[in-house]
Short mmCIF file of C-alpha atoms and ligand atoms in Angstrom, two decimals:
data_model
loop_
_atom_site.label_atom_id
_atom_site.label_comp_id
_atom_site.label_asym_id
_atom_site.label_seq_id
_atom_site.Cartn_x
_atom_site.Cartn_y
_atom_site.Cartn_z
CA UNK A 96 6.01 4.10 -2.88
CA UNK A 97 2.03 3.24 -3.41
CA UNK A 98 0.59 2.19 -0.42
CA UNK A 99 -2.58 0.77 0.09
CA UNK A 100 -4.78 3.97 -0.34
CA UNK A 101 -2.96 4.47 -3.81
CA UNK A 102 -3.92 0.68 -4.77
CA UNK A 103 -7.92 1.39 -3.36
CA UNK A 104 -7.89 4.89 -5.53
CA UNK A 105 -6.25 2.93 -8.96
CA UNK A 106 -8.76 -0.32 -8.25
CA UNK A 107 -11.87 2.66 -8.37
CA UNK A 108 -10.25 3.97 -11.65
CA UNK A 109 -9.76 0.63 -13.40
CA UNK A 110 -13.07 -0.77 -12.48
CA UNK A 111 -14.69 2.90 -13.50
CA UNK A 112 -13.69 2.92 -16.84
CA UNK A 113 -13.76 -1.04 -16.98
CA UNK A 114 -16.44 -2.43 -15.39
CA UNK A 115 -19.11 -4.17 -17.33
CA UNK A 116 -17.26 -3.75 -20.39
CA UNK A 117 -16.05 -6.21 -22.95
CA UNK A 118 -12.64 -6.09 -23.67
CA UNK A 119 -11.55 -5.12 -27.11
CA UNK A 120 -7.93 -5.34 -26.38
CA UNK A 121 -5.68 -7.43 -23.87
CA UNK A 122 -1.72 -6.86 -24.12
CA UNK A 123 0.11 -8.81 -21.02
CA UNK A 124 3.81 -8.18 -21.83
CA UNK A 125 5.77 -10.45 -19.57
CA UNK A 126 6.69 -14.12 -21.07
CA UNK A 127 4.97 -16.31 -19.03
CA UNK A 128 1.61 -14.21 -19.70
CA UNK A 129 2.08 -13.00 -22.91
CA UNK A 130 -0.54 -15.29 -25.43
CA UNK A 131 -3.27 -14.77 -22.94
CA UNK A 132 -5.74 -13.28 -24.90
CA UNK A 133 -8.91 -11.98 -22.71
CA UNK A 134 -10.47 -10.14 -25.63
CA UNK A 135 -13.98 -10.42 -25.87
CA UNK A 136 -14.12 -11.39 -22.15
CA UNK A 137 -16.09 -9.21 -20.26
CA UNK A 138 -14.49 -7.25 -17.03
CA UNK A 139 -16.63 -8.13 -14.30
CA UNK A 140 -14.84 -6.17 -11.37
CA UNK A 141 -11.64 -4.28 -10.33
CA UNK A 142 -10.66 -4.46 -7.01
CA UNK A 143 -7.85 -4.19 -4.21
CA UNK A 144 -6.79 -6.36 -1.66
CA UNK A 145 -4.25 -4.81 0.53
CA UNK A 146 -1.84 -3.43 -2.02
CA UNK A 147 -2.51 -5.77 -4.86
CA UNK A 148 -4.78 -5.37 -7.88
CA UNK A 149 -7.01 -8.09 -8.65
CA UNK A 150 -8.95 -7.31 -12.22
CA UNK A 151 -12.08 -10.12 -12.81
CA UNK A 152 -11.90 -10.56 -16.74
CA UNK A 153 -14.19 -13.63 -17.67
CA UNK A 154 -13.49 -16.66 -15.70
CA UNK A 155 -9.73 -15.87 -15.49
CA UNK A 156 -8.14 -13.06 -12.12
CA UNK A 157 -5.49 -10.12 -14.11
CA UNK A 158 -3.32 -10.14 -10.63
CA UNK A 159 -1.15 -6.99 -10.07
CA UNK A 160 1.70 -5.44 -8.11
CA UNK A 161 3.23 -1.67 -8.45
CA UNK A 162 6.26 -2.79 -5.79
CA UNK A 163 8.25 0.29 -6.26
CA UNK A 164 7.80 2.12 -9.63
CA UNK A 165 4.35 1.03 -11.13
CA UNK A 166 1.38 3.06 -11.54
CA UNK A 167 -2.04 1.89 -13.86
CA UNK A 168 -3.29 5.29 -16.43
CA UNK A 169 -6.27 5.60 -17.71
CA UNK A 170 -6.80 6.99 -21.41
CA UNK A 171 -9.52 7.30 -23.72
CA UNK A 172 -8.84 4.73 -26.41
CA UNK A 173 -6.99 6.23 -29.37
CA UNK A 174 -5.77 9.04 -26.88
CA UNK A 175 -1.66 9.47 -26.68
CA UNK A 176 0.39 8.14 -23.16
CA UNK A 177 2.17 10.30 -20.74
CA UNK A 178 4.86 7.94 -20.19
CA UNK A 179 6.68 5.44 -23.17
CA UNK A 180 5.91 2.42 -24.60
CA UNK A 181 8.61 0.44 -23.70
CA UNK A 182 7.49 0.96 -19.98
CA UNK A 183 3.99 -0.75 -20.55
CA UNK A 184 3.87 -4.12 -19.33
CA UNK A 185 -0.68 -4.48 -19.54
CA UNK A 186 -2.77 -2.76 -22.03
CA UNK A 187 -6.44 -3.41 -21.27
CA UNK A 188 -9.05 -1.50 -23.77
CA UNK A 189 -12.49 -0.93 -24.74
CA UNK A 190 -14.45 1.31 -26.42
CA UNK A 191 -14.04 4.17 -24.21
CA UNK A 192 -11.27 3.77 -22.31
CA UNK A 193 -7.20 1.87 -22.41
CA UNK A 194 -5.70 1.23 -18.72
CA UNK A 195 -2.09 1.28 -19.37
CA UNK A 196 0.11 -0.93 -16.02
CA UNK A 197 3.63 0.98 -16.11
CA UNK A 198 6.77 -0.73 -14.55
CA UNK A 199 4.38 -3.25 -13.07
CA UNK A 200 6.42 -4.63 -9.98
CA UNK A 201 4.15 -8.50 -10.84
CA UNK A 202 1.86 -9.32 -13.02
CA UNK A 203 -0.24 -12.82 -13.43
CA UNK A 204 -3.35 -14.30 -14.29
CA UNK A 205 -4.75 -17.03 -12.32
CA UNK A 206 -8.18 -18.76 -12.55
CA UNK A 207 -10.67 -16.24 -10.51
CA UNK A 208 -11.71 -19.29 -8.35
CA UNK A 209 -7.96 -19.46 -7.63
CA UNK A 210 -7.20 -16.40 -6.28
CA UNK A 211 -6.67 -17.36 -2.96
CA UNK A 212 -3.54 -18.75 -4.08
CA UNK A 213 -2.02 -15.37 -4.57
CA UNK A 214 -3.50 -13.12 -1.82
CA UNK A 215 -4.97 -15.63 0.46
CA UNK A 216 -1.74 -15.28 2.66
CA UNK A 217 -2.93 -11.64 2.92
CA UNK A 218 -3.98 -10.29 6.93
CA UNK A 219 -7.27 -8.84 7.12
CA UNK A 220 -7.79 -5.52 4.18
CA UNK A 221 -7.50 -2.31 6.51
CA UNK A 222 -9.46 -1.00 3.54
CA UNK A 223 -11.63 -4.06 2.48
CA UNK A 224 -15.06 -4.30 3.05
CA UNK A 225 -13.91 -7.68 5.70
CA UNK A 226 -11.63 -5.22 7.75
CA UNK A 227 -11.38 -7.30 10.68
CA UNK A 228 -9.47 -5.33 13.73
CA UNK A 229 -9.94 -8.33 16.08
CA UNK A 230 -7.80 -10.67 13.60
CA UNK A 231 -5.04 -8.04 12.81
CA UNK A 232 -4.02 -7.63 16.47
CA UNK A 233 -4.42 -11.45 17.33
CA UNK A 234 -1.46 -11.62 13.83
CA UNK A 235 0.39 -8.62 15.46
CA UNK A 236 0.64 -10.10 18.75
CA UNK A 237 1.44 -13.64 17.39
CA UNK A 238 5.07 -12.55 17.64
CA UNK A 239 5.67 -10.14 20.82
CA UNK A 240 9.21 -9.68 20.28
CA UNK A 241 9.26 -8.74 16.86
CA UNK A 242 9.95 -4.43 16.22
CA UNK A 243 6.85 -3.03 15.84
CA UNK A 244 8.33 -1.10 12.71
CA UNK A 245 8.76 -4.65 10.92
CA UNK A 246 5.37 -5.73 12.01
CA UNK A 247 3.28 -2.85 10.35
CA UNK A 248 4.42 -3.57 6.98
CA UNK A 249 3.93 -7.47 7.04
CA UNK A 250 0.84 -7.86 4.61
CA UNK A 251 -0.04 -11.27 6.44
CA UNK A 252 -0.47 -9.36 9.38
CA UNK A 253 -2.70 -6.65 8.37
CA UNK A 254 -2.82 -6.03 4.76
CA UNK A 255 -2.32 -2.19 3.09
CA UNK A 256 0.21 -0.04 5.16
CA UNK A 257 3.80 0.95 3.20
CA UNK A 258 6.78 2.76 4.10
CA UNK A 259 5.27 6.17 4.72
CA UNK A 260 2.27 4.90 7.26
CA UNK A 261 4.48 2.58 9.52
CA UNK A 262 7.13 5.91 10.41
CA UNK A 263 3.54 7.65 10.86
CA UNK A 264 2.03 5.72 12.67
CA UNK A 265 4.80 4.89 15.26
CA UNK A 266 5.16 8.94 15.79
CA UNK A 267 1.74 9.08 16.22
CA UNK A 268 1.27 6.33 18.97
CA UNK A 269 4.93 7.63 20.44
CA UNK A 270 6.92 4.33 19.69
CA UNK A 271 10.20 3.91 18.58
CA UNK A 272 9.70 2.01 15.28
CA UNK A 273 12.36 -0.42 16.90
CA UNK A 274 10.21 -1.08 20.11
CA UNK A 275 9.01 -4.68 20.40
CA UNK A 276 4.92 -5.61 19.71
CA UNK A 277 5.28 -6.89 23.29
CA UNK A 278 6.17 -3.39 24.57
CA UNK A 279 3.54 -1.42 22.81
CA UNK A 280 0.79 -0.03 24.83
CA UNK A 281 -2.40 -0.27 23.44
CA UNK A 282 -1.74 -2.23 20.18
CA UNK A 283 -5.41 -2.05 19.87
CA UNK A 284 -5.33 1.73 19.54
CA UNK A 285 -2.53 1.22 17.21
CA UNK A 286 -4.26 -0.46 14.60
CA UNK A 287 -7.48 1.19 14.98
CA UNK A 288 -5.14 4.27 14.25
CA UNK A 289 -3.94 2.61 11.30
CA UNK A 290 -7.03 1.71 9.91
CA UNK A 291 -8.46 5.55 9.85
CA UNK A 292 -5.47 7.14 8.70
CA UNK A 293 -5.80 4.99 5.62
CA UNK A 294 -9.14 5.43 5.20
CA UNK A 295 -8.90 9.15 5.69
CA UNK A 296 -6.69 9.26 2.94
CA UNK A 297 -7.97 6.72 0.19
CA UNK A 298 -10.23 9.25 -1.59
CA UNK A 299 -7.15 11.93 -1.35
CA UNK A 300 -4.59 12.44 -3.96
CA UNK A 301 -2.21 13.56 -1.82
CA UNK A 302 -1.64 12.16 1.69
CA UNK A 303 -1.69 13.27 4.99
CA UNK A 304 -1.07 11.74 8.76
CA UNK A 305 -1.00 15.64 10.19
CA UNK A 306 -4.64 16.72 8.77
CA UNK A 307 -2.78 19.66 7.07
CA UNK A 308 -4.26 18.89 2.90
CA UNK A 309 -1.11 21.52 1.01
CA UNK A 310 1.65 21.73 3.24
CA UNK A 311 3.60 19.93 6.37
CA UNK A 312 1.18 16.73 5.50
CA UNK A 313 3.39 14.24 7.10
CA UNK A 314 5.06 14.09 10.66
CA UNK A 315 8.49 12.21 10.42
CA UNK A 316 8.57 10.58 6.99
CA UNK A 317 11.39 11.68 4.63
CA UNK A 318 12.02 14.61 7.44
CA UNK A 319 15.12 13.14 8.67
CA UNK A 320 17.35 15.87 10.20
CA UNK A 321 14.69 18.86 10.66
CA UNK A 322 13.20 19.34 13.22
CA UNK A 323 9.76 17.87 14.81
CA UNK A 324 6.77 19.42 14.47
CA UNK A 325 5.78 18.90 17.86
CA UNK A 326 8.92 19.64 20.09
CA UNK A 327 11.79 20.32 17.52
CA UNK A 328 14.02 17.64 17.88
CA UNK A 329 16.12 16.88 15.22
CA UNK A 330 14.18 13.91 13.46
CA UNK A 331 16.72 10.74 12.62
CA UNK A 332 16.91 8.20 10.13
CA UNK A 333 17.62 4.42 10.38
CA UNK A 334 17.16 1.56 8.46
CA UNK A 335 14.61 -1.30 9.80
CA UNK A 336 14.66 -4.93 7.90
CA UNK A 337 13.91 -8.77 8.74
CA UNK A 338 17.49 -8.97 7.39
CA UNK A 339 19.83 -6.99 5.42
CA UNK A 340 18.42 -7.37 2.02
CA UNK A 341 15.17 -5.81 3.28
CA UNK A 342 16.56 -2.71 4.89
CA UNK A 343 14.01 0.05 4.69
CA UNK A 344 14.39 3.28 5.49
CA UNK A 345 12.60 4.22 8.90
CA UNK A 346 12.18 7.99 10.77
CA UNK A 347 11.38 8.75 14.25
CA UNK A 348 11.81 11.46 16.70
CA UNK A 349 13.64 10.03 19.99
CA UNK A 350 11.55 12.95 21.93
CA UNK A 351 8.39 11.77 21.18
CA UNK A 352 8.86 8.37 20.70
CA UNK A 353 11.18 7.39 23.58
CA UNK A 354 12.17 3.87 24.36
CA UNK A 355 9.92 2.46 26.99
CA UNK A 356 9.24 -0.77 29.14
CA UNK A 357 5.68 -1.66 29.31
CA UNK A 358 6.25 -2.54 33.32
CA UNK A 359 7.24 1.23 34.03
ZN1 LIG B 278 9.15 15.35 18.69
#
């Protein structure tokens, strides 16, 4: 599941091989898209903003989602794909270089002066240069008795953290993912945590929340049933969600992360 450091390394990619280049080819293969031709439009910029994609072409904003499944290549033009296709939804060339968007979980184009439209609901970018620590925790603390675990991965809160960070981060603070933003000492520390784990890890092709770069990276994510690093208690599993259709899988250890009042 890409989280915002996967976006920030793909946005350095595209714009890499894209940047100041005119387009010689422009393929946007979902209907409502599909006859927008940018060809011949030069790409000014390509950027991320929380864990969307936003690719300046011209006058006009490419704006892009993985969700679950989708990942942007890069190729040199004329050069054969790793994966098929059928599973393309953009194909953006010059000279040099194609960028291929696989299983792309949204993909749009809106005017560039329009862009607020689509990611002006966003929280502050925990990896944008307007990070803004001040505004994230006034958003987190807007609603004290929501569970911290739901909170982390609200974009309008702070924009960037995924699945994997929000079990990480909750360990690492020693919260129960379930405990509510009122109860949480420190929320400061929390999402000054939050904001250099990411940033640790944006340059990093794999990720890590325990330091360790081959082995053991994370604490409690996807580790349900072994035991903790710290103290060996058996991590569990549970599912978190605003309701039942967004039930997302959570992990904690109920040693270090014990239920607490904040008045004991
Ligand atoms: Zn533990």
């Amino acid at each position: 599941m890409p989280e915002g450091d996967t976006v920030y390394r793909e946005a350095a990619q595209l714009n890499a091989a894209l940047a100041g280049s005119v387009l010689t080819r422009c393929d946007l293969r979902v209907p409502a898209f599909a006859t927008v031709d940018l060809a011949g439009e030069t790409v000014h910029e390509v950027v991320s903003r929380g864990k969307h994609l936003l690719m300046r072409v011209g006058d006009a904003t490419i704006h892009s989602h993985l969700k679950m499944e989708g990942t942007w290549h890069v190729y040199p033009t004329g050069g054969s794909w790793r994966r098929p296709s059928f599973k393309a939804r953009a194909i953006l060339a010059n000279d040099r270089f194609t960028v291929v968007g696989f299983d792309l979980g949204l993909l749009e184009v809106v005017p560039t002066e329009a862009e607020a439209s689509v990611v002006g609901y966003l929280g502050p970018d925990l990896l944008g240069p307007d990070w803004n620590p001040d505004a994230a925790l006034a958003n987190l603390l807007r609603d004290p008795h929501r569970a911290v675990g739901l909170a982390l991965l609200d974009q309008r809160i702070m924009a960037g953290l995924g699945n994997v960070y929000r079990s990480e981060l909750c360990f690492l603070r020693g919260i129960p993912p379930t405990q509510a933003v009122g109860e949480v000492r420190e929320p400061a520390k929390l999402i000054e945590l939050a904001q250099r784990l990411i940033a640790a890890n944006r340059d990093r092709t794999e990720r890590t929340t325990t330091g360790n770069l081959f082995r053991d990276r994370l604490w409690v994510y996807g580790r349900g049933g072994q035991p903790c690093r710290r103290c060996s208690t058996r991590i569990e599993r549970g599912l978190l969600g605003d309701d039942e259709l967004q039930l997302r899988d959570v992990w904690w250890c109920p040693s270090c992360q014990p239920r607490f009042s904040i008045t004991d």
